[in-house]
């Protein structure tokens, strides 16, 4: 029992580490650039994962999982890191991160449509509440303001578009890998491929100057550690801890993430933003409850990112 409690605690630490990602990615990109900073971050995280999780044995992994898992994971991580890096302001980076947290609701919808996951009527209000929460977040200080939301998105359609695409892609990743992974975890390979893709983009597009400083290196070390150690801690929690507790905690990441990002980036957030963030959490939890006790092939506790 003590061992299980310790494993659950380690899993909860992973939730906190992932919640810090938005603020840390933004901190890295401000000094090292959106692409160069992300490439450095995933490179360091890959090294950490080699020591904590280890590399894969090719023959032990289903080929379909390696192919589709690699494509979807790399696409998602590119969308996540670049959407935050390309944000015009710190406030916008936090909003973009919140759009990314639509993935739990999308994951449940994908599980219902493609994995024959059973659910009840709560899935509809759950999804609508999550979408309404994002509308409040993007509406600015005025809250639910369609005109303000449209103007906000028009200000930087690339960042918001990447964040939304990332949420859809991660839902697809969770859905696909639940069917074909056969319990395997190729996270180290996926991180290395992400780093490679970012370095290719960096050199192909001329890169840009990376301004190294003590602050930049601290942000880089923290961001890479949050990613690398986060996945390692999550694996321990899922394998040996209380999965129900971890699943429930993971759905509060949007609020934790906004709070940590606001503190790291010294960015005040309005009451309307916090209402929206809380609604994103509530919508995700409703979608989760809608399938609770009726699970078929959906993951008991999806990987937050």
PDB file of N, CA and C in Angstrom, residues 66-117:
ATOM      1  N   UNK A  66       5.026   2.377 -34.098  1.00  0.00           N
ATOM      2  CA  UNK A  66       6.206   3.206 -34.310  1.00  0.00           C
ATOM      3  C   UNK A  66       5.968   4.241 -35.408  1.00  0.00           C
ATOM      4  N   UNK A  67       5.275   3.829 -36.477  1.00  0.00           N
ATOM      5  CA  UNK A  67       5.027   4.746 -37.596  1.00  0.00           C
ATOM      6  C   UNK A  67       4.000   5.809 -37.213  1.00  0.00           C
ATOM      7  N   UNK A  68       2.799   5.372 -36.837  1.00  0.00           N
ATOM      8  CA  UNK A  68       1.736   6.327 -36.536  1.00  0.00           C
ATOM      9  C   UNK A  68       2.013   7.106 -35.261  1.00  0.00           C
ATOM     10  N   UNK A  69       2.568   6.430 -34.265  1.00  0.00           N
ATOM     11  CA  UNK A  69       2.913   7.130 -33.036  1.00  0.00           C
ATOM     12  C   UNK A  69       3.926   8.226 -33.285  1.00  0.00           C
ATOM     13  N   UNK A  70       4.945   7.931 -34.097  1.00  0.00           N
ATOM     14  CA  UNK A  70       5.966   8.931 -34.414  1.00  0.00           C
ATOM     15  C   UNK A  70       5.365  10.130 -35.143  1.00  0.00           C
ATOM     16  N   UNK A  71       4.579   9.857 -36.173  1.00  0.00           N
ATOM     17  CA  UNK A  71       4.000  10.939 -36.979  1.00  0.00           C
ATOM     18  C   UNK A  71       3.107  11.837 -36.131  1.00  0.00           C
ATOM     19  N   UNK A  72       2.197  11.238 -35.389  1.00  0.00           N
ATOM     20  CA  UNK A  72       1.241  12.020 -34.607  1.00  0.00           C
ATOM     21  C   UNK A  72       1.914  12.732 -33.434  1.00  0.00           C
ATOM     22  N   UNK A  73       2.832  12.057 -32.751  1.00  0.00           N
ATOM     23  CA  UNK A  73       3.495  12.677 -31.608  1.00  0.00           C
ATOM     24  C   UNK A  73       4.343  13.866 -32.051  1.00  0.00           C
ATOM     25  N   UNK A  74       5.149  13.682 -33.090  1.00  0.00           N
ATOM     26  CA  UNK A  74       6.002  14.763 -33.573  1.00  0.00           C
ATOM     27  C   UNK A  74       5.146  15.937 -34.046  1.00  0.00           C
ATOM     28  N   UNK A  75       4.065  15.646 -34.787  1.00  0.00           N
ATOM     29  CA  UNK A  75       3.187  16.711 -35.266  1.00  0.00           C
ATOM     30  C   UNK A  75       2.594  17.492 -34.092  1.00  0.00           C
ATOM     31  N   UNK A  76       2.173  16.765 -33.057  1.00  0.00           N
ATOM     32  CA  UNK A  76       1.591  17.445 -31.896  1.00  0.00           C
ATOM     33  C   UNK A  76       2.614  18.325 -31.187  1.00  0.00           C
ATOM     34  N   UNK A  77       3.801  17.787 -30.918  1.00  0.00           N
ATOM     35  CA  UNK A  77       4.803  18.553 -30.181  1.00  0.00           C
ATOM     36  C   UNK A  77       5.253  19.777 -30.969  1.00  0.00           C
ATOM     37  N   UNK A  78       5.312  19.674 -32.277  1.00  0.00           N
ATOM     38  CA  UNK A  78       5.624  20.847 -33.096  1.00  0.00           C
ATOM     39  C   UNK A  78       4.532  21.902 -32.950  1.00  0.00           C
ATOM     40  N   UNK A  79       3.282  21.472 -33.008  1.00  0.00           N
ATOM     41  CA  UNK A  79       2.169  22.412 -32.849  1.00  0.00           C
ATOM     42  C   UNK A  79       2.200  23.078 -31.481  1.00  0.00           C
ATOM     43  N   UNK A  80       2.437  22.283 -30.436  1.00  0.00           N
ATOM     44  CA  UNK A  80       2.445  22.810 -29.072  1.00  0.00           C
ATOM     45  C   UNK A  80       3.559  23.832 -28.876  1.00  0.00           C
ATOM     46  N   UNK A  81       4.789  23.441 -29.167  1.00  0.00           N
ATOM     47  CA  UNK A  81       5.932  24.317 -28.888  1.00  0.00           C
ATOM     48  C   UNK A  81       5.925  25.567 -29.758  1.00  0.00           C
ATOM     49  N   UNK A  82       5.609  25.422 -31.044  1.00  0.00           N
ATOM     50  CA  UNK A  82       5.642  26.572 -31.939  1.00  0.00           C
ATOM     51  C   UNK A  82       4.459  27.508 -31.723  1.00  0.00           C
ATOM     52  N   UNK A  83       3.309  26.977 -31.335  1.00  0.00           N
ATOM     53  CA  UNK A  83       2.159  27.852 -31.063  1.00  0.00           C
ATOM     54  C   UNK A  83       2.470  28.795 -29.903  1.00  0.00           C
ATOM     55  N   UNK A  84       3.151  28.278 -28.885  1.00  0.00           N
ATOM     56  CA  UNK A  84       3.529  29.110 -27.735  1.00  0.00           C
ATOM     57  C   UNK A  84       4.683  30.030 -28.102  1.00  0.00           C
ATOM     58  N   UNK A  85       5.659  29.505 -28.838  1.00  0.00           N
ATOM     59  CA  UNK A  85       6.816  30.309 -29.234  1.00  0.00           C
ATOM     60  C   UNK A  85       6.463  31.454 -30.159  1.00  0.00           C
ATOM     61  N   UNK A  86       5.474  31.250 -31.047  1.00  0.00           N
ATOM     62  CA  UNK A  86       5.085  32.284 -32.001  1.00  0.00           C
ATOM     63  C   UNK A  86       4.100  33.297 -31.417  1.00  0.00           C
ATOM     64  N   UNK A  87       3.658  33.109 -30.197  1.00  0.00           N
ATOM     65  CA  UNK A  87       2.705  34.041 -29.582  1.00  0.00           C
ATOM     66  C   UNK A  87       3.316  35.435 -29.497  1.00  0.00           C
ATOM     67  N   UNK A  88       2.496  36.459 -29.699  1.00  0.00           N
ATOM     68  CA  UNK A  88       2.996  37.836 -29.703  1.00  0.00           C
ATOM     69  C   UNK A  88       3.289  38.360 -28.299  1.00  0.00           C
ATOM     70  N   UNK A  89       2.534  37.895 -27.304  1.00  0.00           N
ATOM     71  CA  UNK A  89       2.704  38.355 -25.933  1.00  0.00           C
ATOM     72  C   UNK A  89       2.621  37.166 -24.980  1.00  0.00           C
ATOM     73  N   UNK A  90       3.007  37.393 -23.734  1.00  0.00           N
ATOM     74  CA  UNK A  90       2.913  36.328 -22.739  1.00  0.00           C
ATOM     75  C   UNK A  90       1.466  35.948 -22.483  1.00  0.00           C
ATOM     76  N   UNK A  91       0.572  36.933 -22.452  1.00  0.00           N
ATOM     77  CA  UNK A  91      -0.855  36.650 -22.259  1.00  0.00           C
ATOM     78  C   UNK A  91      -1.366  35.771 -23.389  1.00  0.00           C
ATOM     79  N   UNK A  92      -0.955  36.085 -24.603  1.00  0.00           N
ATOM     80  CA  UNK A  92      -1.389  35.285 -25.746  1.00  0.00           C
ATOM     81  C   UNK A  92      -0.834  33.866 -25.663  1.00  0.00           C
ATOM     82  N   UNK A  93       0.395  33.717 -25.162  1.00  0.00           N
ATOM     83  CA  UNK A  93       0.977  32.381 -25.004  1.00  0.00           C
ATOM     84  C   UNK A  93       0.155  31.541 -24.036  1.00  0.00           C
ATOM     85  N   UNK A  94      -0.329  32.164 -22.953  1.00  0.00           N
ATOM     86  CA  UNK A  94      -1.157  31.448 -21.982  1.00  0.00           C
ATOM     87  C   UNK A  94      -2.493  31.068 -22.597  1.00  0.00           C
ATOM     88  N   UNK A  95      -3.076  31.965 -23.390  1.00  0.00           N
ATOM     89  CA  UNK A  95      -4.339  31.667 -24.069  1.00  0.00           C
ATOM     90  C   UNK A  95      -4.167  30.528 -25.061  1.00  0.00           C
ATOM     91  N   UNK A  96      -3.072  30.569 -25.808  1.00  0.00           N
ATOM     92  CA  UNK A  96      -2.777  29.510 -26.776  1.00  0.00           C
ATOM     93  C   UNK A  96      -2.638  28.162 -26.059  1.00  0.00           C
ATOM     94  N   UNK A  97      -1.955  28.171 -24.904  1.00  0.00           N
ATOM     95  CA  UNK A  97      -1.835  26.952 -24.117  1.00  0.00           C
ATOM     96  C   UNK A  97      -3.187  26.427 -23.671  1.00  0.00           C
ATOM     97  N   UNK A  98      -4.099  27.333 -23.359  1.00  0.00           N
ATOM     98  CA  UNK A  98      -5.435  26.911 -22.935  1.00  0.00           C
ATOM     99  C   UNK A  98      -6.200  26.255 -24.083  1.00  0.00           C
ATOM    100  N   UNK A  99      -6.043  26.785 -25.300  1.00  0.00           N
ATOM    101  CA  UNK A  99      -6.692  26.165 -26.466  1.00  0.00           C
ATOM    102  C   UNK A  99      -6.193  24.729 -26.633  1.00  0.00           C
ATOM    103  N   UNK A 100      -4.915  24.518 -26.385  1.00  0.00           N
ATOM    104  CA  UNK A 100      -4.352  23.172 -26.485  1.00  0.00           C
ATOM    105  C   UNK A 100      -5.036  22.202 -25.529  1.00  0.00           C
ATOM    106  N   UNK A 101      -5.532  22.693 -24.387  1.00  0.00           N
ATOM    107  CA  UNK A 101      -6.137  21.816 -23.381  1.00  0.00           C
ATOM    108  C   UNK A 101      -7.576  21.420 -23.713  1.00  0.00           C
ATOM    109  N   UNK A 102      -7.974  21.634 -24.958  1.00  0.00           N
ATOM    110  CA  UNK A 102      -9.223  21.031 -25.431  1.00  0.00           C
ATOM    111  C   UNK A 102      -9.040  19.555 -25.737  1.00  0.00           C
ATOM    112  N   UNK A 103      -7.767  19.082 -25.697  1.00  0.00           N
ATOM    113  CA  UNK A 103      -7.499  17.697 -26.104  1.00  0.00           C
ATOM    114  C   UNK A 103      -8.244  16.644 -25.286  1.00  0.00           C
ATOM    115  N   UNK A 104      -8.468  16.810 -23.955  1.00  0.00           N
ATOM    116  CA  UNK A 104      -9.198  15.734 -23.256  1.00  0.00           C
ATOM    117  C   UNK A 104     -10.610  15.521 -23.811  1.00  0.00           C
ATOM    118  N   UNK A 105     -11.296  16.642 -24.089  1.00  0.00           N
ATOM    119  CA  UNK A 105     -12.651  16.524 -24.644  1.00  0.00           C
ATOM    120  C   UNK A 105     -12.618  15.898 -26.028  1.00  0.00           C
ATOM    121  N   UNK A 106     -11.676  16.330 -26.859  1.00  0.00           N
ATOM    122  CA  UNK A 106     -11.549  15.756 -28.195  1.00  0.00           C
ATOM    123  C   UNK A 106     -11.181  14.273 -28.125  1.00  0.00           C
ATOM    124  N   UNK A 107     -10.356  13.912 -27.141  1.00  0.00           N
ATOM    125  CA  UNK A 107      -9.957  12.512 -26.995  1.00  0.00           C
ATOM    126  C   UNK A 107     -11.155  11.624 -26.714  1.00  0.00           C
ATOM    127  N   UNK A 108     -12.033  12.086 -25.829  1.00  0.00           N
ATOM    128  CA  UNK A 108     -13.225  11.301 -25.514  1.00  0.00           C
ATOM    129  C   UNK A 108     -14.143  11.169 -26.728  1.00  0.00           C
ATOM    130  N   UNK A 109     -14.275  12.263 -27.494  1.00  0.00           N
ATOM    131  CA  UNK A 109     -15.098  12.190 -28.706  1.00  0.00           C
ATOM    132  C   UNK A 109     -14.500  11.205 -29.714  1.00  0.00           C
ATOM    133  N   UNK A 110     -13.188  11.237 -29.876  1.00  0.00           N
ATOM    134  CA  UNK A 110     -12.534  10.307 -30.796  1.00  0.00           C
ATOM    135  C   UNK A 110     -12.694   8.862 -30.329  1.00  0.00           C
ATOM    136  N   UNK A 111     -12.592   8.652 -29.006  1.00  0.00           N
ATOM    137  CA  UNK A 111     -12.750   7.303 -28.473  1.00  0.00           C
ATOM    138  C   UNK A 111     -14.149   6.768 -28.748  1.00  0.00           C
ATOM    139  N   UNK A 112     -15.148   7.653 -28.669  1.00  0.00           N
ATOM    140  CA  UNK A 112     -16.533   7.254 -28.933  1.00  0.00           C
ATOM    141  C   UNK A 112     -16.724   6.932 -30.414  1.00  0.00           C
ATOM    142  N   UNK A 113     -16.152   7.781 -31.277  1.00  0.00           N
ATOM    143  CA  UNK A 113     -16.375   7.607 -32.715  1.00  0.00           C
ATOM    144  C   UNK A 113     -15.557   6.473 -33.322  1.00  0.00           C
ATOM    145  N   UNK A 114     -14.316   6.283 -32.857  1.00  0.00           N
ATOM    146  CA  UNK A 114     -13.414   5.351 -33.531  1.00  0.00           C
ATOM    147  C   UNK A 114     -13.061   4.107 -32.713  1.00  0.00           C
ATOM    148  N   UNK A 115     -13.123   4.205 -31.373  1.00  0.00           N
ATOM    149  CA  UNK A 115     -12.777   3.053 -30.537  1.00  0.00           C
ATOM    150  C   UNK A 115     -13.991   2.386 -29.917  1.00  0.00           C
ATOM    151  N   UNK A 116     -15.173   2.771 -30.380  1.00  0.00           N
ATOM    152  CA  UNK A 116     -16.430   2.189 -29.902  1.00  0.00           C
ATOM    153  C   UNK A 116     -16.580   2.335 -28.380  1.00  0.00           C
ATOM    154  N   UNK A 117     -16.089   3.478 -27.862  1.00  0.00           N
ATOM    155  CA  UNK A 117     -16.226   3.767 -26.445  1.00  0.00           C
ATOM    156  C   UNK A 117     -17.688   4.121 -26.130  1.00  0.00           C
TER     157      UNK A 117
END
